[in-house]
Amino acid sequence: MAEEMRIVLRNYGKIDPLKIEDYLAQGGYKALEKARSMGQAALIDDVKKSNLRGRGGAGFNCGMKWSFAASATADQKYVICNADEGEPGTYKDRLIMENDPQSLLEGMAICAYAIGANQGYIYCRGEYPQVIEILNQAIDQAKAQGLLGDFDIEVRSGAGAYVCGEETALIESIEGSRGEPRFKPPFPPVQGLWAKPTIVNNVETFANIPVIVDKGGAWYADIGNPAYPGTKVFTLTGDVNNRTFFEVPTDTTIRALVFKFGGGIRGGKKFKAVQIGGTSGAFIPESLLDTQVAFDAMSAIGATLGSGATFVLDETRDLVDVSTRIAKFFEHESCGKCAPCREGTARMHELMKKLNEGKGSSKDVALLEKLGRVMSYSCLCGLGQAAPAPVLTTIKHFPADYNAKLM
Amino acid sequence: MEMVKIIINGKEVEAPAGSTVLQAAELAGIEIPRLCYDPELSALGACRLCVVEVSGNRLLPASCVTPVFQGMVIETESDSVVEARKTILELLIANHPLDCMTCNKMGACKLADYCYKYGVKESPFAGEKHIYSIDDSNPFIIRDLNKCILCGACVRACEEMTGKDNLSYLNRGFNRKATTAGDVPYIESDCVFCGQCVAVCPTGALTEKSMAGLARRWEIERVQTTCPFCGTGCNFDLAVKDEKVIGVLSNPDAPVNGRSLCVKGRFGWDFIYNEKRLKTPLIKRNGKFEEASWDEAYDLIAQKFSEVKTKYGPDSFAALSSARCTNEENFLVQKFTRAVMGTNNIDHCARVCHAPSVAGLANSFGSGAMTNIISEVTNEAELLFLIGINPTEAYPVVGYKMRQAHRHGCKLVVCDPRRTELAAEADIWLQQRHGTDIPLLNGLMHIIIKEGLEDKNFIAERTENYEAMKALAAEYTPEHVSEITGVSVEDLYRVARLYATTDKAMAFYSLGITEHICGTRNVMSIANLAMLTGHIGRPGVGVNPVRGQNNVQGACDMGALPNVYSGYQSVTDQAIREKHEKVWGAKLPDKVGLKIPEMFEAAHEGKIKAMYILGENPILTDSNVNFIKEALEKLDFFVVQELFLTETAEFADVVLPAASFAECDGTFTNTERRPQRVRKAIQPLPGQANWETICQMVTRMGYPMSYNHPSEIWAEMASLSPSMAGISFERMEKESVHWPCPSPDHPGTPILHIGKFTRGLGGFQPNEHIPPGEMPDADYPILLCTGRIMQHYNVTTQYSPGINSVWDKEMTQVHPQEAEKLGLVTGSRMKVSSRRGSLVTNVWVTDRVQPGVIWMAHHHSETPTNEVTSHHVCDIAGTYEYKVCAVKIENVQEVG
């Protein structure tokens, strides 16, 4: 049975986050030094070798992404850390930033060196003012020590829009425009912030980097599920005994997460479902709990890893009611740019409300399935594509909940 | 071009690398439905109707923003694609009033077209619908956002075509709304009513108010024609239903403007149905006009003109032709004046605007027109150097293009005493004092020469008289120039270096340069600067006078000038004269005729006894009009051919009713030397076209003038004019070419002076500073400058009910400093007096003008600006100095 393994949370509780000396005493910024001595190409190769895949949810190979930006010719490149941690039930990035901000800065600085950028941004969730304060102090300390060299980092605050966690909406927001996603391609590593090559990585991804550089890509690639190696931080909420966080290797199963680390269901009740990855995550039934918490393994069961939010529901929960609330959330958070999301999230909420109130029929369920299907493959960005997942997966795995409410 | 092989719907086709799937499909003859895609606007990828299936992609990508790649396999109508499209349409119509039967867009609505195609009759998504109030508070556009599908075309058109940025999105998600700042009605917003938003809207959300309820879209006959207002040469379609013009529709094939228009072009056409239009000839009897038959009018005219000619000689007659009228009409008027009346006393309103350009550029380069073309603003130029030109108001579509260029990285320098829109947006704005253009330009040349930035090869190979230029420029040190112009030394250096070192620097100017006592010298000074830096004879450079009237270029080209026949052939050249005499069968005068100001002086002195004026209104538009009124009163006989009983027509003995641009066939030549067709859309209101009237009048005088169609008039002109010999009506149907075009197989000449100037070597014409003829003094302490505003054209728009309902009066710009001294606020009444006259006007307090300066337009007869403007004229071209005179202003507390 898997054990917890702390890579990104390696300094959690061990250092004073506002004292850079503590971070340095743990070997901090040695990796940056090493990276600079390796040269850009070798560095990127090693990150590729680690097979580290983005921890923001899309699971793209990190070293590959960097190589696109590195090979692009431009007078200016940017590194952006996506710290707009808006996914309900998720606080892994906050843990890292509050407890070990320098590991994030070091990871960004290594990336900046790798691609040839000298300006970085941390786009931090607006509801985290204390984190912004910590980050600014940490940046000042790193600069005062001369550790960042010519790399400058600026913290930008989000303003509460969920969609700004989508990398191109985030870029628009930094540019001062409405936070709305762009169509892709072009992808940010080719044309991102102010149309310059830009790497956008999640906090957790960057926090992995110093360790990978320090111990080598091969070491990292050996941890957990080979297709999605390393660890992943999960934050457990809902009807689970241990409502807390765990960093586990990616070959851990959902069952272990819920029952071993989570300590099982509260009040001696039975497990009903778990939603992993945040609001847009799939609802997973008991029968699929032996899936590993790795990107492709999750995809294979029609689920995602997302942010690692793990929302556990016991046998008493009504999934139609839960999905209705989620549909309302997406109606509220749709930016409105593309037609299927703007109109679709609103209609999805209307239909779910109707069903939840006992006024719906099987025709409405069928319409929801069609709408969800169309949204999932025709919306402009991940928000609209993922928004129907809770509805579609509850219809699929928990039809009894729906049938109970049909007219 | 690199091509890639792709498979669309099972068919292998080639597509240019980098093109989108949608474009590739179009090339393969496959139409993919789209709502937000518009080839003239930036891609948005938001309606998602254009999604397609691509092998290997788990999503359905939007074809409008997805590039093709080698081996790409695409299905444009697969089951999942069709399901997505139908569902998106169902979602859109769930929030759409399905009142298609009364919708003004019915027949041209893309949403309806696609619902039809995919059989979407109703939406299964019943639920909340938006209920927005309809914005019809303005005279031009009905804005029904209930029908908006949020494709964002209007937002992008406003930003990208016009650059007004008046529209954006409000709210998020389902409540997203494309609207004005503060969600106010158009009329209360910064909207300039160019109507580009209407032109691009795919549904009934934005429609032309004038057409509401008058015609289904398929009943509209579209007649492509050329705009009758400024000289840009925009084309559009007149929308005609049952022999009546009901509106203007953009025509994407318009060569100069595409779908862009300005408020005048799109909405100013309604003057043609103004109730004040003249429909029958008028003869003044005992001081009062009485309706008369055409025969009575012609008989009287023939008798009187003949009498004057016999009694006082040919030179006692003078004619004014018009930059508003077609080339063919202008050609006939000058032919009549020369061949029938026997005098070269023919001129037109180019005299009061761009005569200095014709004279100045002829001196410097050998021909007096724009050296380059408008499309180079966006396609070629790296720097736009504007001096004395306010494009976004006077030539809006040119101004919009300049703004587009600037937003795409082209540098913009504006020299203007007044803070125009583009001055405010420019990289560098030089706010020179009024009437100090020559020292400013000499100062720039001084710096360029001092720093060795001049184009030595160009100067050596292509020009003459450089040493004199250099000697004169040496006197204009930056410090000295700064003192005269008020421009800082630092800015002089910045602009001089930027202009000299930018490879493609394009100079534009207009009446701020020409309407000065030194207008022609101002023009030549710009030419000097361009030659000094080699900015001539290539794409993206040149000296470009933008002309203010629809056919001012053409009226000059046609020889409605006292010194030249059509094609700028001198009347004093014997061979040319003989060529014309042979074709026209008449003995022609060999003496250069009178210019407009000279005509009125001669009338004053009793030397001019009779006049004929076609389509001009000098009493509103010429300077020092009290003098002109006295001159007209002294005439023995005066004929005006006009649309309306204008201020000038009131003085006539006979008024002939004229036909508007919508009622005549013919051509206008735009500011780029590009003749374009004007097409008859409706029957002439007076019963006949202007060319017919002129022919009948002249025939009655004993000179048979007869053509079957204006194309025959053009053909006669072309046969006499080598520079236009290659252009015919037939050719204009197929392509749009720029003269010089000497033969039918010649491609035309977009760029002048390539390799060689028209005059051979370009001539530097050094000019000293000449201060304005009249400057403020103790008695008249304020400087008055005049010009045009965006909503109005010099004349005619005052007869447009729509435009007049938005902007119906003069608002004189007064600097807050003067306003405070006199206790004036915006809306106050103010008396403006000069040594020549006075008027009472309305005040607009604004710092667009400098302290000590007021600025007036000349559009409204209630505030006849030109009763106070200067009597000084350019000594070479005879153009009035409209831009500077001395006035005093007083606060008038008027009751009521």
PDB file of N, CA and C in Angstrom, chain A residues 68-113:
ATOM      1  N   PHE A  68       9.180  24.200 -26.564  1.00  0.00           N
ATOM      2  CA  PHE A  68       8.520  25.031 -27.595  1.00  0.00           C
ATOM      3  C   PHE A  68       8.874  26.502 -27.392  1.00  0.00           C
ATOM      4  N   ALA A  69       8.796  26.938 -26.153  1.00  0.00           N
ATOM      5  CA  ALA A  69       9.095  28.352 -25.878  1.00  0.00           C
ATOM      6  C   ALA A  69      10.579  28.636 -26.061  1.00  0.00           C
ATOM      7  N   ALA A  70      11.401  27.644 -25.712  1.00  0.00           N
ATOM      8  CA  ALA A  70      12.849  27.844 -25.827  1.00  0.00           C
ATOM      9  C   ALA A  70      13.264  27.984 -27.283  1.00  0.00           C
ATOM     10  N   SER A  71      12.608  27.222 -28.149  1.00  0.00           N
ATOM     11  CA  SER A  71      13.038  27.250 -29.548  1.00  0.00           C
ATOM     12  C   SER A  71      12.405  28.406 -30.326  1.00  0.00           C
ATOM     13  N   ALA A  72      11.404  29.068 -29.743  1.00  0.00           N
ATOM     14  CA  ALA A  72      10.790  30.218 -30.422  1.00  0.00           C
ATOM     15  C   ALA A  72      11.742  31.407 -30.344  1.00  0.00           C
ATOM     16  N   THR A  73      11.902  32.116 -31.476  1.00  0.00           N
ATOM     17  CA  THR A  73      12.744  33.312 -31.414  1.00  0.00           C
ATOM     18  C   THR A  73      11.862  34.524 -31.163  1.00  0.00           C
ATOM     19  N   ALA A  74      12.257  35.294 -30.156  1.00  0.00           N
ATOM     20  CA  ALA A  74      11.479  36.492 -29.809  1.00  0.00           C
ATOM     21  C   ALA A  74      12.374  37.403 -28.975  1.00  0.00           C
ATOM     22  N   ASP A  75      12.040  38.695 -29.011  1.00  0.00           N
ATOM     23  CA  ASP A  75      12.843  39.637 -28.232  1.00  0.00           C
ATOM     24  C   ASP A  75      12.487  39.579 -26.749  1.00  0.00           C
ATOM     25  N   GLN A  76      11.396  38.908 -26.453  1.00  0.00           N
ATOM     26  CA  GLN A  76      10.943  38.866 -25.064  1.00  0.00           C
ATOM     27  C   GLN A  76      10.151  37.585 -24.857  1.00  0.00           C
ATOM     28  N   LYS A  77      10.380  36.931 -23.728  1.00  0.00           N
ATOM     29  CA  LYS A  77       9.578  35.754 -23.368  1.00  0.00           C
ATOM     30  C   LYS A  77       9.140  35.899 -21.913  1.00  0.00           C
ATOM     31  N   TYR A  78       8.115  35.169 -21.575  1.00  0.00           N
ATOM     32  CA  TYR A  78       7.582  35.305 -20.218  1.00  0.00           C
ATOM     33  C   TYR A  78       7.362  33.949 -19.560  1.00  0.00           C
ATOM     34  N   VAL A  79       7.457  33.978 -18.230  1.00  0.00           N
ATOM     35  CA  VAL A  79       7.094  32.815 -17.421  1.00  0.00           C
ATOM     36  C   VAL A  79       5.943  33.243 -16.520  1.00  0.00           C
ATOM     37  N   ILE A  80       4.871  32.492 -16.575  1.00  0.00           N
ATOM     38  CA  ILE A  80       3.733  32.815 -15.718  1.00  0.00           C
ATOM     39  C   ILE A  80       3.429  31.626 -14.823  1.00  0.00           C
ATOM     40  N   CYS A  81       3.241  31.918 -13.545  1.00  0.00           N
ATOM     41  CA  CYS A  81       2.774  30.878 -12.647  1.00  0.00           C
ATOM     42  C   CYS A  81       1.278  31.049 -12.450  1.00  0.00           C
ATOM     43  N   ASN A  82       0.541  30.007 -12.783  1.00  0.00           N
ATOM     44  CA  ASN A  82      -0.897  30.039 -12.582  1.00  0.00           C
ATOM     45  C   ASN A  82      -1.202  29.678 -11.129  1.00  0.00           C
ATOM     46  N   ALA A  83      -1.459  30.708 -10.332  1.00  0.00           N
ATOM     47  CA  ALA A  83      -1.795  30.512  -8.918  1.00  0.00           C
ATOM     48  C   ALA A  83      -3.220  30.976  -8.655  1.00  0.00           C
ATOM     49  N   ASP A  84      -4.032  30.942  -9.733  1.00  0.00           N
ATOM     50  CA  ASP A  84      -5.434  31.347  -9.586  1.00  0.00           C
ATOM     51  C   ASP A  84      -6.240  30.130  -9.136  1.00  0.00           C
ATOM     52  N   GLU A  85      -5.990  29.729  -7.918  1.00  0.00           N
ATOM     53  CA  GLU A  85      -6.542  28.471  -7.432  1.00  0.00           C
ATOM     54  C   GLU A  85      -8.012  28.656  -7.058  1.00  0.00           C
ATOM     55  N   GLY A  86      -8.874  28.601  -8.093  1.00  0.00           N
ATOM     56  CA  GLY A  86     -10.288  28.906  -7.859  1.00  0.00           C
ATOM     57  C   GLY A  86     -11.169  27.686  -7.779  1.00  0.00           C
ATOM     58  N   GLU A  87     -10.586  26.504  -7.954  1.00  0.00           N
ATOM     59  CA  GLU A  87     -11.397  25.283  -7.983  1.00  0.00           C
ATOM     60  C   GLU A  87     -11.917  25.002  -6.575  1.00  0.00           C
ATOM     61  N   PRO A  88     -13.233  24.952  -6.404  1.00  0.00           N
ATOM     62  CA  PRO A  88     -13.767  24.696  -5.060  1.00  0.00           C
ATOM     63  C   PRO A  88     -13.174  23.420  -4.467  1.00  0.00           C
ATOM     64  N   GLY A  89     -12.834  23.500  -3.206  1.00  0.00           N
ATOM     65  CA  GLY A  89     -12.282  22.334  -2.518  1.00  0.00           C
ATOM     66  C   GLY A  89     -10.798  22.132  -2.721  1.00  0.00           C
ATOM     67  N   THR A  90     -10.166  23.064  -3.426  1.00  0.00           N
ATOM     68  CA  THR A  90      -8.738  22.909  -3.722  1.00  0.00           C
ATOM     69  C   THR A  90      -7.930  23.951  -2.962  1.00  0.00           C
ATOM     70  N   TYR A  91      -6.855  23.503  -2.302  1.00  0.00           N
ATOM     71  CA  TYR A  91      -5.992  24.484  -1.633  1.00  0.00           C
ATOM     72  C   TYR A  91      -4.534  24.057  -1.634  1.00  0.00           C
ATOM     73  N   LYS A  92      -4.203  23.171  -2.568  1.00  0.00           N
ATOM     74  CA  LYS A  92      -2.831  22.657  -2.639  1.00  0.00           C
ATOM     75  C   LYS A  92      -1.835  23.757  -2.971  1.00  0.00           C
ATOM     76  N   ASP A  93      -2.210  24.668  -3.887  1.00  0.00           N
ATOM     77  CA  ASP A  93      -1.277  25.731  -4.272  1.00  0.00           C
ATOM     78  C   ASP A  93      -1.053  26.682  -3.095  1.00  0.00           C
ATOM     79  N   ARG A  94      -2.138  26.922  -2.360  1.00  0.00           N
ATOM     80  CA  ARG A  94      -2.006  27.798  -1.194  1.00  0.00           C
ATOM     81  C   ARG A  94      -1.033  27.179  -0.179  1.00  0.00           C
ATOM     82  N   LEU A  95      -1.126  25.858   0.003  1.00  0.00           N
ATOM     83  CA  LEU A  95      -0.211  25.183   0.931  1.00  0.00           C
ATOM     84  C   LEU A  95       1.238  25.452   0.541  1.00  0.00           C
ATOM     85  N   ILE A  96       1.512  25.314  -0.738  1.00  0.00           N
ATOM     86  CA  ILE A  96       2.889  25.500  -1.209  1.00  0.00           C
ATOM     87  C   ILE A  96       3.315  26.953  -1.030  1.00  0.00           C
ATOM     88  N   MET A  97       2.440  27.864  -1.461  1.00  0.00           N
ATOM     89  CA  MET A  97       2.818  29.288  -1.438  1.00  0.00           C
ATOM     90  C   MET A  97       2.929  29.822  -0.017  1.00  0.00           C
ATOM     91  N   GLU A  98       2.064  29.330   0.854  1.00  0.00           N
ATOM     92  CA  GLU A  98       2.114  29.809   2.244  1.00  0.00           C
ATOM     93  C   GLU A  98       3.298  29.227   3.006  1.00  0.00           C
ATOM     94  N   ASN A  99       3.660  28.008   2.640  1.00  0.00           N
ATOM     95  CA  ASN A  99       4.662  27.318   3.458  1.00  0.00           C
ATOM     96  C   ASN A  99       6.053  27.256   2.832  1.00  0.00           C
ATOM     97  N   ASP A 100       6.097  27.393   1.513  1.00  0.00           N
ATOM     98  CA  ASP A 100       7.411  27.275   0.877  1.00  0.00           C
ATOM     99  C   ASP A 100       7.454  28.105  -0.409  1.00  0.00           C
ATOM    100  N   PRO A 101       7.250  29.406  -0.290  1.00  0.00           N
ATOM    101  CA  PRO A 101       7.143  30.230  -1.516  1.00  0.00           C
ATOM    102  C   PRO A 101       8.407  30.201  -2.362  1.00  0.00           C
ATOM    103  N   GLN A 102       9.564  30.041  -1.705  1.00  0.00           N
ATOM    104  CA  GLN A 102      10.806  30.092  -2.474  1.00  0.00           C
ATOM    105  C   GLN A 102      10.919  28.925  -3.454  1.00  0.00           C
ATOM    106  N   SER A 103      10.313  27.776  -3.118  1.00  0.00           N
ATOM    107  CA  SER A 103      10.426  26.646  -4.049  1.00  0.00           C
ATOM    108  C   SER A 103       9.711  26.968  -5.357  1.00  0.00           C
ATOM    109  N   LEU A 104       8.613  27.737  -5.258  1.00  0.00           N
ATOM    110  CA  LEU A 104       7.912  28.169  -6.457  1.00  0.00           C
ATOM    111  C   LEU A 104       8.775  29.145  -7.259  1.00  0.00           C
ATOM    112  N   LEU A 105       9.361  30.108  -6.529  1.00  0.00           N
ATOM    113  CA  LEU A 105      10.191  31.109  -7.223  1.00  0.00           C
ATOM    114  C   LEU A 105      11.390  30.441  -7.889  1.00  0.00           C
ATOM    115  N   GLU A 106      11.966  29.481  -7.198  1.00  0.00           N
ATOM    116  CA  GLU A 106      13.133  28.793  -7.770  1.00  0.00           C
ATOM    117  C   GLU A 106      12.728  28.027  -9.023  1.00  0.00           C
ATOM    118  N   GLY A 107      11.578  27.371  -8.942  1.00  0.00           N
ATOM    119  CA  GLY A 107      11.083  26.640 -10.117  1.00  0.00           C
ATOM    120  C   GLY A 107      10.851  27.573 -11.292  1.00  0.00           C
ATOM    121  N   MET A 108      10.283  28.743 -11.014  1.00  0.00           N
ATOM    122  CA  MET A 108      10.054  29.712 -12.100  1.00  0.00           C
ATOM    123  C   MET A 108      11.378  30.230 -12.668  1.00  0.00           C
ATOM    124  N   ALA A 109      12.329  30.447 -11.781  1.00  0.00           N
ATOM    125  CA  ALA A 109      13.615  30.979 -12.237  1.00  0.00           C
ATOM    126  C   ALA A 109      14.333  29.961 -13.120  1.00  0.00           C
ATOM    127  N   ILE A 110      14.185  28.676 -12.759  1.00  0.00           N
ATOM    128  CA  ILE A 110      14.802  27.630 -13.585  1.00  0.00           C
ATOM    129  C   ILE A 110      14.145  27.619 -14.972  1.00  0.00           C
ATOM    130  N   CYS A 111      12.824  27.738 -14.983  1.00  0.00           N
ATOM    131  CA  CYS A 111      12.086  27.784 -16.252  1.00  0.00           C
ATOM    132  C   CYS A 111      12.522  28.998 -17.077  1.00  0.00           C
ATOM    133  N   ALA A 112      12.631  30.147 -16.404  1.00  0.00           N
ATOM    134  CA  ALA A 112      13.037  31.363 -17.103  1.00  0.00           C
ATOM    135  C   ALA A 112      14.393  31.180 -17.767  1.00  0.00           C
ATOM    136  N   TYR A 113      15.299  30.549 -17.033  1.00  0.00           N
ATOM    137  CA  TYR A 113      16.622  30.298 -17.597  1.00  0.00           C
ATOM    138  C   TYR A 113      16.504  29.361 -18.804  1.00  0.00           C
TER     139      TYR A 113
END
